[in-house]
C-alpha atoms as an extended CHARMM CRD file, in Angstrom:
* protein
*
        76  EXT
         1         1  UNK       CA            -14.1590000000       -3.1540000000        4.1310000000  PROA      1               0.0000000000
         2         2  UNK       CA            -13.8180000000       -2.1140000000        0.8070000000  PROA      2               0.0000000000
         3         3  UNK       CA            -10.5570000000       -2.8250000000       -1.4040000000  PROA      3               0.0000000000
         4         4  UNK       CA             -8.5670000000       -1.2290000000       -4.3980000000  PROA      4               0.0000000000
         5         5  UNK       CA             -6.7040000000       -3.4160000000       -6.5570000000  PROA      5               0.0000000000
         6         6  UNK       CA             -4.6500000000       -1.7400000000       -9.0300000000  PROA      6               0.0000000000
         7         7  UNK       CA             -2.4190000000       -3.1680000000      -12.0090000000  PROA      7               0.0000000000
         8         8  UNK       CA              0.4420000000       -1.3070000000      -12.8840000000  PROA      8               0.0000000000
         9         9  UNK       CA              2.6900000000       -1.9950000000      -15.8940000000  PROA      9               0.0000000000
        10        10  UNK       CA              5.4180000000        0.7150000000      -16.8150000000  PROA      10              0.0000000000
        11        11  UNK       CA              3.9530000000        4.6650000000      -16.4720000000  PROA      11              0.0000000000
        12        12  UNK       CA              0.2690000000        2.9410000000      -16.5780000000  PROA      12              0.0000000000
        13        13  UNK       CA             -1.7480000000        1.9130000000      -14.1020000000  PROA      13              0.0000000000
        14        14  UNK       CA             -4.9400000000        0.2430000000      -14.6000000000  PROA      14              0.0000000000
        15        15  UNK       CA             -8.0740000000        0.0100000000      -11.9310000000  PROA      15              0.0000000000
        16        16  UNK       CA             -9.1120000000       -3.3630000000      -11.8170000000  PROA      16              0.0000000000
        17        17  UNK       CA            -11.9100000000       -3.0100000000       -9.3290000000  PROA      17              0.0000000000
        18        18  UNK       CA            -13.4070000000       -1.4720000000       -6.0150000000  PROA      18              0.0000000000
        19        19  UNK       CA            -15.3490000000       -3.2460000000       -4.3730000000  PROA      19              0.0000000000
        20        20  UNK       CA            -16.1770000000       -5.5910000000       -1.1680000000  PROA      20              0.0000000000
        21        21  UNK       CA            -16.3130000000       -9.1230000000       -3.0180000000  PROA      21              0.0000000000
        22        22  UNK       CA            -12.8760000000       -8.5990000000       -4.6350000000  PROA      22              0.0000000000
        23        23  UNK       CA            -10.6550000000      -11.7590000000       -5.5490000000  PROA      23              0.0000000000
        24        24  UNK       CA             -7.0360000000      -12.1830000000       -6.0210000000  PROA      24              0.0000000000
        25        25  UNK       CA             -5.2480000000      -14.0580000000       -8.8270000000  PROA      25              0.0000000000
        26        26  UNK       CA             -5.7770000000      -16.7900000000       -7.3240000000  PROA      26              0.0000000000
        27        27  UNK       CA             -9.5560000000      -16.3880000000       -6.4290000000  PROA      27              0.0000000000
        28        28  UNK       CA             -9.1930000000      -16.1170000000       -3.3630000000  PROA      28              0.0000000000
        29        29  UNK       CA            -11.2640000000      -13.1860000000       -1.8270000000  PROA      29              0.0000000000
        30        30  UNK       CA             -9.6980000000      -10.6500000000       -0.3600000000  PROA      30              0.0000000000
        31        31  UNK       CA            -11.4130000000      -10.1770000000        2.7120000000  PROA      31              0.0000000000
        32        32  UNK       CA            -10.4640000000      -13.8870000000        3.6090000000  PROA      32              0.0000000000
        33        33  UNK       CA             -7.1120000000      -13.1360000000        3.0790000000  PROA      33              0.0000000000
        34        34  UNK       CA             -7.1970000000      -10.1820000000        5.1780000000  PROA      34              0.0000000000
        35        35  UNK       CA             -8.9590000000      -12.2890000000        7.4500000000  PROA      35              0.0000000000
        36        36  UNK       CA             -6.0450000000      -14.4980000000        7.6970000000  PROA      36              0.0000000000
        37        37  UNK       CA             -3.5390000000      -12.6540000000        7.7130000000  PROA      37              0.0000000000
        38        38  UNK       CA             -4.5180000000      -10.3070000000       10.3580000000  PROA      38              0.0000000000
        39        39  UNK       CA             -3.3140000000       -6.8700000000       10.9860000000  PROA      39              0.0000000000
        40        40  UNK       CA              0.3360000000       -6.7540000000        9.8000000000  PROA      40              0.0000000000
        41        41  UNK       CA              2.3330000000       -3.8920000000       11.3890000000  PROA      41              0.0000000000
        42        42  UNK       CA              4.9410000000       -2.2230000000        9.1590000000  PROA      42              0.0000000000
        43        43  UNK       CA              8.2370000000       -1.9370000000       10.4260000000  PROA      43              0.0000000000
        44        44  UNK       CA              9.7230000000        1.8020000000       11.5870000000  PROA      44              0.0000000000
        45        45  UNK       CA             11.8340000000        3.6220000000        9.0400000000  PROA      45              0.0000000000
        46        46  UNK       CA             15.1660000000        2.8240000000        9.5560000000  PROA      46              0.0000000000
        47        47  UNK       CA             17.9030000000        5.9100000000       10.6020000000  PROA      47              0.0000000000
        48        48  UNK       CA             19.7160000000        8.0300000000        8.1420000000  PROA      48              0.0000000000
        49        49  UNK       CA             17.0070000000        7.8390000000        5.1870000000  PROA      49              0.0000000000
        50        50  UNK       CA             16.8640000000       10.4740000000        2.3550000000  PROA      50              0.0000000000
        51        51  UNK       CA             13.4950000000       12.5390000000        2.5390000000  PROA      51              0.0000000000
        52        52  UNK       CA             11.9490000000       14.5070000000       -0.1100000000  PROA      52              0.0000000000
        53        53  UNK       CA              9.6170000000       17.4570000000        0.0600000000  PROA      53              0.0000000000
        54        54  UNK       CA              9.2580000000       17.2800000000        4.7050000000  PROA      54              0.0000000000
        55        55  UNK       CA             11.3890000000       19.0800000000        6.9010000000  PROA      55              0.0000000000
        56        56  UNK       CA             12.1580000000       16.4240000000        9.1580000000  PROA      56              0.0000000000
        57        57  UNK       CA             12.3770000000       12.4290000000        8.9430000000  PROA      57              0.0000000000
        58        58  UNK       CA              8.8310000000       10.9300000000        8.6150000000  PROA      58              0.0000000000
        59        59  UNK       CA              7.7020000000        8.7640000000       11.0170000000  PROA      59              0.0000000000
        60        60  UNK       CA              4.8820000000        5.9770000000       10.8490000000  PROA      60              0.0000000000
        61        61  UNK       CA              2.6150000000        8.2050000000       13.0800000000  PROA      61              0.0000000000
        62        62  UNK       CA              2.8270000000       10.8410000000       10.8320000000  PROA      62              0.0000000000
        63        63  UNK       CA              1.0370000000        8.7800000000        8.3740000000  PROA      63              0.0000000000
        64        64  UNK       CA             -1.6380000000        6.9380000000       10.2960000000  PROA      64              0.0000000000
        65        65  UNK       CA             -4.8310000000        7.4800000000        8.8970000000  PROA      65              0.0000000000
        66        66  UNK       CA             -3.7640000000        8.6550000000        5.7020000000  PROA      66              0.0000000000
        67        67  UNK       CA             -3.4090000000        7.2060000000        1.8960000000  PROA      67              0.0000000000
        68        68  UNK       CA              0.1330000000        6.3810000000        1.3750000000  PROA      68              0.0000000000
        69        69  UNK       CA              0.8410000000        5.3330000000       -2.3890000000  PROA      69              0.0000000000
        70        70  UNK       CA              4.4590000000        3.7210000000       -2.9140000000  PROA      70              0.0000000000
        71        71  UNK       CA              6.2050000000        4.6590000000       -5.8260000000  PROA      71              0.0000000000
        72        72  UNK       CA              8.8710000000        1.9400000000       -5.6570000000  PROA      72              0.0000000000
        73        73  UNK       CA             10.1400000000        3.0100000000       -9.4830000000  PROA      73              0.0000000000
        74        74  UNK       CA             10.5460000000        6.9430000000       -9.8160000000  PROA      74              0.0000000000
        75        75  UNK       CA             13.4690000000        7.0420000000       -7.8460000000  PROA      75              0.0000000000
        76        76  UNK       CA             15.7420000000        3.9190000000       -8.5040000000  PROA      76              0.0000000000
C-alpha cells in the first residue's frame, strides 16, 4: 500500500510524502495504523442533501473505486 499525506493550511496545500514507510505525527507508521484500525466503512449519505454539479443524489457506490478529495472549507 502506498499513502499520501498532505498538509493543508488556508488555500495551500503542501505534499509531505508518498511513499510505503510513511509515519504520522506521532511516528507511528502508517501501515500499522491501518493495520489496526482495519477497514472502516463510511456511513451512507444522509436524505435531503444539497448536490452540486450530478443530476441525482450521490451514493457511496457511485464512488467506489475512485479518488474522492473533501473540500470541507469552500462551501461553509
Amino acid at each position: 500500500a502506498r499513502w499520501l499525506s498532505a498538509h493543508c493550511i488556508g488555500r495551500r496545500a503542501d505534499l509531505l510524502c508518498w511513499n510505503e514507510s510513511a509515519t504520522d505525527e506521532r511516528g507511528m507508521s502508517m501501515r500499522r495504523w491501518d493495520e489496526e484500525l482495519g477497514p472502516i466503512r463510511a456511513p451512507d449519505f444522509p436524505p435531503g442533501l444539497t448536490w452540486l454539479n450530478v443530476r441525482r443524489p450521490l451514493e457511496l457506490t457511485d464512488l467506489r473505486g475512485r479518488l474522492v478529495i473533501l473540500d470541507f472549507w469552500t462551501y461553509c
